[in-house]
mmCIF file with all atom_site columns, C-alpha atoms and ligand atoms in Angstrom:
data_model
loop_
_atom_site.group_PDB
_atom_site.id
_atom_site.type_symbol
_atom_site.label_atom_id
_atom_site.label_alt_id
_atom_site.label_comp_id
_atom_site.label_asym_id
_atom_site.label_entity_id
_atom_site.label_seq_id
_atom_site.pdbx_PDB_ins_code
_atom_site.Cartn_x
_atom_site.Cartn_y
_atom_site.Cartn_z
_atom_site.occupancy
_atom_site.B_iso_or_equiv
_atom_site.pdbx_formal_charge
_atom_site.auth_seq_id
_atom_site.auth_comp_id
_atom_site.auth_asym_id
_atom_site.auth_atom_id
_atom_site.pdbx_PDB_model_num
ATOM   1   C CA  . MET A 1 1   ? 34.095 3.930  -0.967  1.00 66.00 ? 1   MET A CA  1
ATOM   2   C CA  . ALA A 1 2   ? 30.724 2.174  -1.455  1.00 74.00 ? 2   ALA A CA  1
ATOM   3   C CA  . ARG A 1 3   ? 29.061 2.909  -4.805  1.00 83.00 ? 3   ARG A CA  1
ATOM   4   C CA  . SER A 1 4   ? 25.502 4.199  -4.658  1.00 89.00 ? 4   SER A CA  1
ATOM   5   C CA  . ASN A 1 5   ? 22.762 2.039  -6.183  1.00 94.00 ? 5   ASN A CA  1
ATOM   6   C CA  . LYS A 1 6   ? 20.321 4.938  -6.246  1.00 97.00 ? 6   LYS A CA  1
ATOM   7   C CA  . THR A 1 7   ? 18.552 5.484  -9.539  1.00 98.00 ? 7   THR A CA  1
ATOM   8   C CA  . VAL A 1 8   ? 17.481 8.845  -10.975 1.00 98.00 ? 8   VAL A CA  1
ATOM   9   C CA  . ARG A 1 9   ? 13.956 8.187  -9.667  1.00 98.00 ? 9   ARG A CA  1
ATOM   10  C CA  . ASP A 1 10  ? 15.294 7.863  -6.113  1.00 98.00 ? 10  ASP A CA  1
ATOM   11  C CA  . TYR A 1 11  ? 16.500 11.499 -6.143  1.00 98.00 ? 11  TYR A CA  1
ATOM   12  C CA  . ILE A 1 12  ? 13.085 12.938 -7.084  1.00 98.00 ? 12  ILE A CA  1
ATOM   13  C CA  . ARG A 1 13  ? 10.484 13.740 -4.445  1.00 98.00 ? 13  ARG A CA  1
ATOM   14  C CA  . THR A 1 14  ? 6.716  14.029 -4.866  1.00 98.00 ? 14  THR A CA  1
ATOM   15  C CA  . ILE A 1 15  ? 4.908  16.921 -3.201  1.00 98.00 ? 15  ILE A CA  1
ATOM   16  C CA  . PRO A 1 16  ? 1.118  16.508 -2.954  1.00 98.00 ? 16  PRO A CA  1
ATOM   17  C CA  . ASP A 1 17  ? -1.293 19.336 -3.804  1.00 97.00 ? 17  ASP A CA  1
ATOM   18  C CA  . PHE A 1 18  ? 1.188  21.637 -5.560  1.00 97.00 ? 18  PHE A CA  1
ATOM   19  C CA  . PRO A 1 19  ? 0.518  24.000 -7.292  1.00 93.00 ? 19  PRO A CA  1
ATOM   20  C CA  . HIS A 1 20  ? -3.165 22.969 -6.910  1.00 93.00 ? 20  HIS A CA  1
ATOM   21  C CA  . GLU A 1 21  ? -5.069 20.436 -4.828  1.00 96.00 ? 21  GLU A CA  1
ATOM   22  C CA  . GLY A 1 22  ? -4.937 16.997 -6.413  1.00 94.00 ? 22  GLY A CA  1
ATOM   23  C CA  . ILE A 1 23  ? -1.657 17.499 -8.311  1.00 93.00 ? 23  ILE A CA  1
ATOM   24  C CA  . MET A 1 24  ? 1.183  15.180 -7.273  1.00 96.00 ? 24  MET A CA  1
ATOM   25  C CA  . PHE A 1 25  ? 4.086  17.474 -8.106  1.00 97.00 ? 25  PHE A CA  1
ATOM   26  C CA  . ARG A 1 26  ? 7.360  15.758 -9.093  1.00 98.00 ? 26  ARG A CA  1
ATOM   27  C CA  . ASP A 1 27  ? 10.066 17.943 -7.613  1.00 98.00 ? 27  ASP A CA  1
ATOM   28  C CA  . VAL A 1 28  ? 13.402 17.582 -9.401  1.00 98.00 ? 28  VAL A CA  1
ATOM   29  C CA  . THR A 1 29  ? 15.233 20.194 -7.306  1.00 98.00 ? 29  THR A CA  1
ATOM   30  C CA  . THR A 1 30  ? 16.464 17.333 -5.113  1.00 98.00 ? 30  THR A CA  1
ATOM   31  C CA  . LEU A 1 31  ? 17.827 15.564 -8.196  1.00 98.00 ? 31  LEU A CA  1
ATOM   32  C CA  . PHE A 1 32  ? 19.544 18.723 -9.458  1.00 98.00 ? 32  PHE A CA  1
ATOM   33  C CA  . ALA A 1 33  ? 21.033 19.459 -6.018  1.00 98.00 ? 33  ALA A CA  1
ATOM   34  C CA  . ASP A 1 34  ? 22.763 16.099 -5.733  1.00 98.00 ? 34  ASP A CA  1
ATOM   35  C CA  . PRO A 1 35  ? 26.071 15.901 -7.634  1.00 98.00 ? 35  PRO A CA  1
ATOM   36  C CA  . ARG A 1 36  ? 25.740 12.196 -8.438  1.00 98.00 ? 36  ARG A CA  1
ATOM   37  C CA  . GLY A 1 37  ? 22.020 12.450 -9.173  1.00 98.00 ? 37  GLY A CA  1
ATOM   38  C CA  . PHE A 1 38  ? 22.492 15.364 -11.567 1.00 98.00 ? 38  PHE A CA  1
ATOM   39  C CA  . ARG A 1 39  ? 25.421 13.689 -13.301 1.00 98.00 ? 39  ARG A CA  1
ATOM   40  C CA  . ILE A 1 40  ? 23.665 10.361 -13.888 1.00 98.00 ? 40  ILE A CA  1
ATOM   41  C CA  . ALA A 1 41  ? 20.538 12.170 -15.092 1.00 98.00 ? 41  ALA A CA  1
ATOM   42  C CA  . ILE A 1 42  ? 22.528 14.162 -17.672 1.00 98.00 ? 42  ILE A CA  1
ATOM   43  C CA  . ASP A 1 43  ? 24.541 11.092 -18.724 1.00 98.00 ? 43  ASP A CA  1
ATOM   44  C CA  . GLN A 1 44  ? 21.391 9.005  -19.168 1.00 98.00 ? 44  GLN A CA  1
ATOM   45  C CA  . LEU A 1 45  ? 19.481 11.756 -20.977 1.00 98.00 ? 45  LEU A CA  1
ATOM   46  C CA  . LEU A 1 46  ? 22.169 12.261 -23.610 1.00 97.00 ? 46  LEU A CA  1
ATOM   47  C CA  . HIS A 1 47  ? 23.225 8.603  -23.920 1.00 98.00 ? 47  HIS A CA  1
ATOM   48  C CA  . PRO A 1 48  ? 21.001 7.703  -26.926 1.00 97.00 ? 48  PRO A CA  1
ATOM   49  C CA  . TYR A 1 49  ? 22.137 10.847 -28.770 1.00 96.00 ? 49  TYR A CA  1
ATOM   50  C CA  . ALA A 1 50  ? 25.895 10.722 -28.211 1.00 90.00 ? 50  ALA A CA  1
ATOM   51  C CA  . GLY A 1 51  ? 27.565 10.467 -31.613 1.00 92.00 ? 51  GLY A CA  1
ATOM   52  C CA  . THR A 1 52  ? 24.394 11.419 -33.522 1.00 95.00 ? 52  THR A CA  1
ATOM   53  C CA  . ASP A 1 53  ? 24.088 14.517 -35.650 1.00 97.00 ? 53  ASP A CA  1
ATOM   54  C CA  . ILE A 1 54  ? 22.510 17.255 -33.489 1.00 98.00 ? 54  ILE A CA  1
ATOM   55  C CA  . ASP A 1 55  ? 22.804 20.981 -34.221 1.00 98.00 ? 55  ASP A CA  1
ATOM   56  C CA  . ARG A 1 56  ? 21.027 22.418 -31.172 1.00 98.00 ? 56  ARG A CA  1
ATOM   57  C CA  . ILE A 1 57  ? 19.579 21.512 -27.826 1.00 98.00 ? 57  ILE A CA  1
ATOM   58  C CA  . VAL A 1 58  ? 16.217 23.200 -27.229 1.00 99.00 ? 58  VAL A CA  1
ATOM   59  C CA  . GLY A 1 59  ? 15.228 23.619 -23.569 1.00 99.00 ? 59  GLY A CA  1
ATOM   60  C CA  . LEU A 1 60  ? 11.639 24.207 -22.406 1.00 98.00 ? 60  LEU A CA  1
ATOM   61  C CA  . GLU A 1 61  ? 11.252 26.748 -19.599 1.00 98.00 ? 61  GLU A CA  1
ATOM   62  C CA  . ALA A 1 62  ? 12.151 26.408 -16.858 1.00 98.00 ? 62  ALA A CA  1
ATOM   63  C CA  . ARG A 1 63  ? 13.688 23.118 -15.804 1.00 98.00 ? 63  ARG A CA  1
ATOM   64  C CA  . GLY A 1 64  ? 14.502 22.210 -19.385 1.00 98.00 ? 64  GLY A CA  1
ATOM   65  C CA  . PHE A 1 65  ? 17.039 25.053 -19.268 1.00 99.00 ? 65  PHE A CA  1
ATOM   66  C CA  . ILE A 1 66  ? 19.025 23.423 -16.460 1.00 99.00 ? 66  ILE A CA  1
ATOM   67  C CA  . LEU A 1 67  ? 19.053 19.994 -18.100 1.00 99.00 ? 67  LEU A CA  1
ATOM   68  C CA  . GLY A 1 68  ? 19.399 21.279 -21.653 1.00 98.00 ? 68  GLY A CA  1
ATOM   69  C CA  . GLY A 1 69  ? 22.278 23.593 -20.791 1.00 98.00 ? 69  GLY A CA  1
ATOM   70  C CA  . ALA A 1 70  ? 24.272 20.731 -19.284 1.00 98.00 ? 70  ALA A CA  1
ATOM   71  C CA  . ILE A 1 71  ? 23.509 18.450 -22.258 1.00 98.00 ? 71  ILE A CA  1
ATOM   72  C CA  . ALA A 1 72  ? 24.453 21.163 -24.772 1.00 98.00 ? 72  ALA A CA  1
ATOM   73  C CA  . HIS A 1 73  ? 27.762 21.665 -22.993 1.00 98.00 ? 73  HIS A CA  1
ATOM   74  C CA  . GLN A 1 74  ? 28.443 17.932 -22.915 1.00 97.00 ? 74  GLN A CA  1
ATOM   75  C CA  . LEU A 1 75  ? 27.638 17.498 -26.639 1.00 97.00 ? 75  LEU A CA  1
ATOM   76  C CA  . SER A 1 76  ? 29.401 20.770 -27.585 1.00 97.00 ? 76  SER A CA  1
ATOM   77  C CA  . VAL A 1 77  ? 26.347 22.145 -29.376 1.00 97.00 ? 77  VAL A CA  1
ATOM   78  C CA  . GLY A 1 78  ? 24.420 25.385 -28.965 1.00 98.00 ? 78  GLY A CA  1
ATOM   79  C CA  . PHE A 1 79  ? 21.414 25.892 -26.701 1.00 98.00 ? 79  PHE A CA  1
ATOM   80  C CA  . VAL A 1 80  ? 18.102 27.525 -27.661 1.00 99.00 ? 80  VAL A CA  1
ATOM   81  C CA  . PRO A 1 81  ? 15.442 28.450 -25.064 1.00 99.00 ? 81  PRO A CA  1
ATOM   82  C CA  . ILE A 1 82  ? 11.686 28.190 -25.577 1.00 98.00 ? 82  ILE A CA  1
ATOM   83  C CA  . ARG A 1 83  ? 10.261 30.615 -23.029 1.00 98.00 ? 83  ARG A CA  1
ATOM   84  C CA  . LYS A 1 84  ? 6.982  31.610 -21.455 1.00 97.00 ? 84  LYS A CA  1
ATOM   85  C CA  . LYS A 1 85  ? 5.332  34.596 -23.169 1.00 98.00 ? 85  LYS A CA  1
ATOM   86  C CA  . GLY A 1 86  ? 6.953  38.008 -22.826 1.00 98.00 ? 86  GLY A CA  1
ATOM   87  C CA  . LYS A 1 87  ? 10.455 36.934 -21.773 1.00 98.00 ? 87  LYS A CA  1
ATOM   88  C CA  . LEU A 1 88  ? 12.366 36.868 -25.068 1.00 98.00 ? 88  LEU A CA  1
ATOM   89  C CA  . PRO A 1 89  ? 13.610 40.274 -26.259 1.00 98.00 ? 89  PRO A CA  1
ATOM   90  C CA  . GLY A 1 90  ? 13.748 39.675 -30.032 1.00 98.00 ? 90  GLY A CA  1
ATOM   91  C CA  . LYS A 1 91  ? 11.063 38.928 -32.615 1.00 98.00 ? 91  LYS A CA  1
ATOM   92  C CA  . THR A 1 92  ? 9.206  35.771 -31.608 1.00 98.00 ? 92  THR A CA  1
ATOM   93  C CA  . LEU A 1 93  ? 6.771  33.092 -32.756 1.00 98.00 ? 93  LEU A CA  1
ATOM   94  C CA  . SER A 1 94  ? 4.081  32.191 -30.168 1.00 98.00 ? 94  SER A CA  1
ATOM   95  C CA  . GLN A 1 95  ? 2.084  29.058 -29.429 1.00 98.00 ? 95  GLN A CA  1
ATOM   96  C CA  . ASP A 1 96  ? -0.733 28.715 -26.857 1.00 96.00 ? 96  ASP A CA  1
ATOM   97  C CA  . TYR A 1 97  ? -1.092 25.448 -24.939 1.00 95.00 ? 97  TYR A CA  1
ATOM   98  C CA  . THR A 1 98  ? -2.757 23.770 -21.948 1.00 89.00 ? 98  THR A CA  1
ATOM   99  C CA  . LEU A 1 99  ? -1.037 21.670 -19.303 1.00 81.00 ? 99  LEU A CA  1
ATOM   100 C CA  . GLU A 1 100 ? -1.957 19.609 -16.234 1.00 77.00 ? 100 GLU A CA  1
ATOM   101 C CA  . TYR A 1 101 ? -2.690 22.717 -14.159 1.00 81.00 ? 101 TYR A CA  1
ATOM   102 C CA  . GLY A 1 102 ? -3.369 25.618 -16.476 1.00 83.00 ? 102 GLY A CA  1
ATOM   103 C CA  . GLU A 1 103 ? -2.909 27.412 -19.785 1.00 91.00 ? 103 GLU A CA  1
ATOM   104 C CA  . ALA A 1 104 ? 0.047  29.387 -21.094 1.00 94.00 ? 104 ALA A CA  1
ATOM   105 C CA  . THR A 1 105 ? 1.891  30.594 -24.181 1.00 97.00 ? 105 THR A CA  1
ATOM   106 C CA  . MET A 1 106 ? 5.365  29.564 -25.297 1.00 98.00 ? 106 MET A CA  1
ATOM   107 C CA  . GLU A 1 107 ? 7.664  31.626 -27.511 1.00 98.00 ? 107 GLU A CA  1
ATOM   108 C CA  . ILE A 1 108 ? 10.847 31.189 -29.518 1.00 99.00 ? 108 ILE A CA  1
ATOM   109 C CA  . HIS A 1 109 ? 13.007 33.766 -31.292 1.00 98.00 ? 109 HIS A CA  1
ATOM   110 C CA  . ASP A 1 110 ? 12.103 33.575 -34.962 1.00 98.00 ? 110 ASP A CA  1
ATOM   111 C CA  . ASP A 1 111 ? 15.791 33.416 -35.946 1.00 98.00 ? 111 ASP A CA  1
ATOM   112 C CA  . ALA A 1 112 ? 16.862 30.889 -33.295 1.00 98.00 ? 112 ALA A CA  1
ATOM   113 C CA  . ILE A 1 113 ? 16.798 27.858 -35.612 1.00 98.00 ? 113 ILE A CA  1
ATOM   114 C CA  . GLN A 1 114 ? 17.603 27.627 -39.310 1.00 98.00 ? 114 GLN A CA  1
ATOM   115 C CA  . PRO A 1 115 ? 15.465 25.385 -41.578 1.00 98.00 ? 115 PRO A CA  1
ATOM   116 C CA  . GLY A 1 116 ? 16.767 21.812 -41.576 1.00 98.00 ? 116 GLY A CA  1
ATOM   117 C CA  . GLU A 1 117 ? 18.641 22.085 -38.270 1.00 98.00 ? 117 GLU A CA  1
ATOM   118 C CA  . LYS A 1 118 ? 18.492 18.934 -36.169 1.00 98.00 ? 118 LYS A CA  1
ATOM   119 C CA  . VAL A 1 119 ? 17.277 19.641 -32.645 1.00 98.00 ? 119 VAL A CA  1
ATOM   120 C CA  . LEU A 1 120 ? 16.866 17.667 -29.436 1.00 98.00 ? 120 LEU A CA  1
ATOM   121 C CA  . VAL A 1 121 ? 14.098 18.992 -27.157 1.00 98.00 ? 121 VAL A CA  1
ATOM   122 C CA  . VAL A 1 122 ? 14.740 18.678 -23.401 1.00 98.00 ? 122 VAL A CA  1
ATOM   123 C CA  . ASP A 1 123 ? 12.482 19.106 -20.370 1.00 98.00 ? 123 ASP A CA  1
ATOM   124 C CA  . ASP A 1 124 ? 12.198 17.599 -16.909 1.00 98.00 ? 124 ASP A CA  1
ATOM   125 C CA  . LEU A 1 125 ? 8.735  16.101 -17.210 1.00 98.00 ? 125 LEU A CA  1
ATOM   126 C CA  . LEU A 1 126 ? 6.151  14.925 -19.741 1.00 97.00 ? 126 LEU A CA  1
ATOM   127 C CA  . ALA A 1 127 ? 2.573  15.022 -18.391 1.00 95.00 ? 127 ALA A CA  1
ATOM   128 C CA  . THR A 1 128 ? -0.257 16.033 -20.769 1.00 94.00 ? 128 THR A CA  1
ATOM   129 C CA  . GLY A 1 129 ? 2.335  16.851 -23.407 1.00 96.00 ? 129 GLY A CA  1
ATOM   130 C CA  . GLY A 1 130 ? 0.888  20.331 -23.934 1.00 96.00 ? 130 GLY A CA  1
ATOM   131 C CA  . THR A 1 131 ? 4.195  22.076 -23.258 1.00 96.00 ? 131 THR A CA  1
ATOM   132 C CA  . ALA A 1 132 ? 6.260  19.792 -25.462 1.00 98.00 ? 132 ALA A CA  1
ATOM   133 C CA  . GLU A 1 133 ? 3.640  19.878 -28.219 1.00 97.00 ? 133 GLU A CA  1
ATOM   134 C CA  . ALA A 1 134 ? 3.736  23.696 -28.209 1.00 98.00 ? 134 ALA A CA  1
ATOM   135 C CA  . GLY A 1 135 ? 7.541  23.601 -28.396 1.00 98.00 ? 135 GLY A CA  1
ATOM   136 C CA  . ILE A 1 136 ? 7.489  21.122 -31.271 1.00 98.00 ? 136 ILE A CA  1
ATOM   137 C CA  . LYS A 1 137 ? 4.946  23.216 -33.192 1.00 98.00 ? 137 LYS A CA  1
ATOM   138 C CA  . LEU A 1 138 ? 7.185  26.288 -32.829 1.00 98.00 ? 138 LEU A CA  1
ATOM   139 C CA  . LEU A 1 139 ? 10.225 24.324 -33.985 1.00 98.00 ? 139 LEU A CA  1
ATOM   140 C CA  . GLU A 1 140 ? 8.329  22.879 -36.936 1.00 98.00 ? 140 GLU A CA  1
ATOM   141 C CA  . LYS A 1 141 ? 7.229  26.395 -37.951 1.00 98.00 ? 141 LYS A CA  1
ATOM   142 C CA  . LEU A 1 142 ? 10.943 27.296 -38.113 1.00 98.00 ? 142 LEU A CA  1
ATOM   143 C CA  . GLY A 1 143 ? 11.671 24.194 -40.230 1.00 98.00 ? 143 GLY A CA  1
ATOM   144 C CA  . ALA A 1 144 ? 13.624 22.284 -37.574 1.00 98.00 ? 144 ALA A CA  1
ATOM   145 C CA  . GLU A 1 145 ? 14.064 18.534 -37.741 1.00 98.00 ? 145 GLU A CA  1
ATOM   146 C CA  . ILE A 1 146 ? 13.120 17.077 -34.332 1.00 98.00 ? 146 ILE A CA  1
ATOM   147 C CA  . VAL A 1 147 ? 15.633 14.337 -33.517 1.00 98.00 ? 147 VAL A CA  1
ATOM   148 C CA  . GLY A 1 148 ? 13.785 13.515 -30.288 1.00 98.00 ? 148 GLY A CA  1
ATOM   149 C CA  . CYS A 1 149 ? 12.427 14.714 -26.972 1.00 98.00 ? 149 CYS A CA  1
ATOM   150 C CA  . ALA A 1 150 ? 14.269 13.786 -23.762 1.00 98.00 ? 150 ALA A CA  1
ATOM   151 C CA  . PHE A 1 151 ? 12.612 13.911 -20.344 1.00 99.00 ? 151 PHE A CA  1
ATOM   152 C CA  . VAL A 1 152 ? 13.650 12.831 -16.875 1.00 99.00 ? 152 VAL A CA  1
ATOM   153 C CA  . ILE A 1 153 ? 10.065 11.823 -15.986 1.00 98.00 ? 153 ILE A CA  1
ATOM   154 C CA  . ASP A 1 154 ? 7.247  10.507 -18.178 1.00 98.00 ? 154 ASP A CA  1
ATOM   155 C CA  . LEU A 1 155 ? 3.743  10.308 -16.660 1.00 97.00 ? 155 LEU A CA  1
ATOM   156 C CA  . PRO A 1 156 ? 2.127  8.248  -19.455 1.00 95.00 ? 156 PRO A CA  1
ATOM   157 C CA  . ASP A 1 157 ? -1.306 8.140  -17.774 1.00 96.00 ? 157 ASP A CA  1
ATOM   158 C CA  . LEU A 1 158 ? -1.640 11.878 -18.511 1.00 95.00 ? 158 LEU A CA  1
ATOM   159 C CA  . GLY A 1 159 ? -1.454 11.252 -22.250 1.00 96.00 ? 159 GLY A CA  1
ATOM   160 C CA  . GLY A 1 160 ? 1.672  13.185 -23.234 1.00 97.00 ? 160 GLY A CA  1
ATOM   161 C CA  . ARG A 1 161 ? 3.582  10.208 -24.585 1.00 97.00 ? 161 ARG A CA  1
ATOM   162 C CA  . ALA A 1 162 ? 0.678  9.148  -26.815 1.00 98.00 ? 162 ALA A CA  1
ATOM   163 C CA  . LYS A 1 163 ? 0.235  12.753 -28.013 1.00 97.00 ? 163 LYS A CA  1
ATOM   164 C CA  . LEU A 1 164 ? 3.888  13.154 -29.013 1.00 98.00 ? 164 LEU A CA  1
ATOM   165 C CA  . GLU A 1 165 ? 4.122  9.684  -30.543 1.00 97.00 ? 165 GLU A CA  1
ATOM   166 C CA  . ALA A 1 166 ? 1.055  10.508 -32.673 1.00 97.00 ? 166 ALA A CA  1
ATOM   167 C CA  . MET A 1 167 ? 3.064  13.499 -33.957 1.00 96.00 ? 167 MET A CA  1
ATOM   168 C CA  . GLY A 1 168 ? 5.851  11.086 -34.926 1.00 97.00 ? 168 GLY A CA  1
ATOM   169 C CA  . VAL A 1 169 ? 8.206  12.309 -32.211 1.00 98.00 ? 169 VAL A CA  1
ATOM   170 C CA  . ASP A 1 170 ? 10.747 9.945  -30.659 1.00 97.00 ? 170 ASP A CA  1
ATOM   171 C CA  . ILE A 1 171 ? 10.654 10.063 -26.823 1.00 98.00 ? 171 ILE A CA  1
ATOM   172 C CA  . HIS A 1 172 ? 13.424 9.205  -24.388 1.00 98.00 ? 172 HIS A CA  1
ATOM   173 C CA  . ALA A 1 173 ? 12.508 9.227  -20.670 1.00 98.00 ? 173 ALA A CA  1
ATOM   174 C CA  . LEU A 1 174 ? 14.409 8.015  -17.625 1.00 98.00 ? 174 LEU A CA  1
ATOM   175 C CA  . CYS A 1 175 ? 11.599 7.125  -15.241 1.00 98.00 ? 175 CYS A CA  1
ATOM   176 C CA  . ALA A 1 176 ? 7.855  7.268  -14.571 1.00 96.00 ? 176 ALA A CA  1
HETATM 177 C C1  . PRP B 2 .   ? 6.112  21.689 -16.010 1.00 55.54 ? 201 PRP B C1  1
HETATM 178 C C2  . PRP B 2 .   ? 7.223  20.799 -16.514 1.00 55.54 ? 201 PRP B C2  1
HETATM 179 C C3  . PRP B 2 .   ? 6.947  20.741 -17.989 1.00 55.54 ? 201 PRP B C3  1
HETATM 180 C C4  . PRP B 2 .   ? 5.438  20.801 -18.053 1.00 55.54 ? 201 PRP B C4  1
HETATM 181 C C5  . PRP B 2 .   ? 4.884  19.435 -18.329 1.00 55.54 ? 201 PRP B C5  1
HETATM 182 O O1  . PRP B 2 .   ? 6.440  23.012 -16.246 1.00 55.54 ? 201 PRP B O1  1
HETATM 183 O O2  . PRP B 2 .   ? 8.500  21.331 -16.216 1.00 55.54 ? 201 PRP B O2  1
HETATM 184 O O3  . PRP B 2 .   ? 7.518  21.832 -18.697 1.00 55.54 ? 201 PRP B O3  1
HETATM 185 O O4  . PRP B 2 .   ? 4.989  21.271 -16.771 1.00 55.54 ? 201 PRP B O4  1
HETATM 186 O O5  . PRP B 2 .   ? 3.490  19.429 -18.355 1.00 55.54 ? 201 PRP B O5  1
HETATM 187 P P1  . PRP B 2 .   ? 2.639  19.047 -19.646 1.00 55.54 ? 201 PRP B P1  1
HETATM 188 O O6  . PRP B 2 .   ? 3.253  17.827 -20.244 1.00 55.54 ? 201 PRP B O6  1
HETATM 189 O O7  . PRP B 2 .   ? 1.265  18.796 -19.083 1.00 55.54 ? 201 PRP B O7  1
HETATM 190 O O8  . PRP B 2 .   ? 2.666  20.216 -20.557 1.00 55.54 ? 201 PRP B O8  1
HETATM 191 P P2  . PRP B 2 .   ? 5.557  24.223 -15.715 1.00 55.54 ? 201 PRP B P2  1
HETATM 192 O O9  . PRP B 2 .   ? 4.491  24.524 -16.704 1.00 55.54 ? 201 PRP B O9  1
HETATM 193 O O10 . PRP B 2 .   ? 5.126  23.932 -14.307 1.00 55.54 ? 201 PRP B O10 1
HETATM 194 O O11 . PRP B 2 .   ? 6.521  25.458 -15.796 1.00 55.54 ? 201 PRP B O11 1
HETATM 195 P P3  . PRP B 2 .   ? 7.886  25.864 -15.070 1.00 55.54 ? 201 PRP B P3  1
HETATM 196 O O12 . PRP B 2 .   ? 8.895  24.806 -15.424 1.00 55.54 ? 201 PRP B O12 1
HETATM 197 O O13 . PRP B 2 .   ? 8.203  27.182 -15.714 1.00 55.54 ? 201 PRP B O13 1
HETATM 198 O O14 . PRP B 2 .   ? 7.630  25.940 -13.613 1.00 55.54 ? 201 PRP B O14 1
HETATM 199 N N1  . ADE B 3 .   ? 4.025  19.510 -14.871 1.00 55.54 ? 202 ADE B N1  1
HETATM 200 C C1  . ADE B 3 .   ? 2.831  18.986 -15.159 1.00 55.54 ? 202 ADE B C1  1
HETATM 201 N N2  . ADE B 3 .   ? 2.486  18.077 -14.255 1.00 55.54 ? 202 ADE B N2  1
HETATM 202 C C2  . ADE B 3 .   ? 3.505  18.027 -13.347 1.00 55.54 ? 202 ADE B C2  1
HETATM 203 C C3  . ADE B 3 .   ? 3.733  17.278 -12.182 1.00 55.54 ? 202 ADE B C3  1
HETATM 204 N N3  . ADE B 3 .   ? 2.851  16.382 -11.754 1.00 55.54 ? 202 ADE B N3  1
HETATM 205 N N4  . ADE B 3 .   ? 4.877  17.473 -11.502 1.00 55.54 ? 202 ADE B N4  1
HETATM 206 C C4  . ADE B 3 .   ? 5.772  18.390 -11.953 1.00 55.54 ? 202 ADE B C4  1
HETATM 207 N N5  . ADE B 3 .   ? 5.610  19.128 -13.046 1.00 55.54 ? 202 ADE B N5  1
HETATM 208 C C5  . ADE B 3 .   ? 4.481  18.941 -13.741 1.00 55.54 ? 202 ADE B C5  1
#
């Protein structure tokens, strides 16, 4: 059987003017739906971290849950969600943020991470970096050590990479 030469980028489609006019929305549902695409994305996301000391995978709502869950399973570590406001049932810490097309608040359970735990943050896409920055601030408040942030897509023109690097965060991304 012929082997596919498709890269992760080839499985992602761009939908113009979603959720607002002028936004070129990178839709990863087509990547997730393809068995080879999803597998190579997970393999490539975790590759730099295989064999390193990681206590938890932290996924950013919502697509970070799909990727982070698969990575946590593969690395045999636990998974912690950072969710949009009002979704977590226990006592939470909150952090407001802005992103490419709006404003929101992220939350984490205040007992989800113990001080000193090594965490890998996972999401599908880095744009302005507002979402990831909010997640990192929450994790830092809990005393986590951020091993890195892994994304399928990095849109560096929107400033997220520079923002996270200025915070001293190591970024791993598969495509632009
Ligand atoms: C998207 C994406 C990232 C975030 C990136 O999520 O999945 O989490 O935007 O943008 P930023 O770098 O400018 O913060 P979205 O806010 O659309 O939420 P959803 O995954 O819950 O739909
Ligand atoms: N989040 C922020 N900007 C985005 C984009 N262009 N595509 C998908 N998700 C996003």
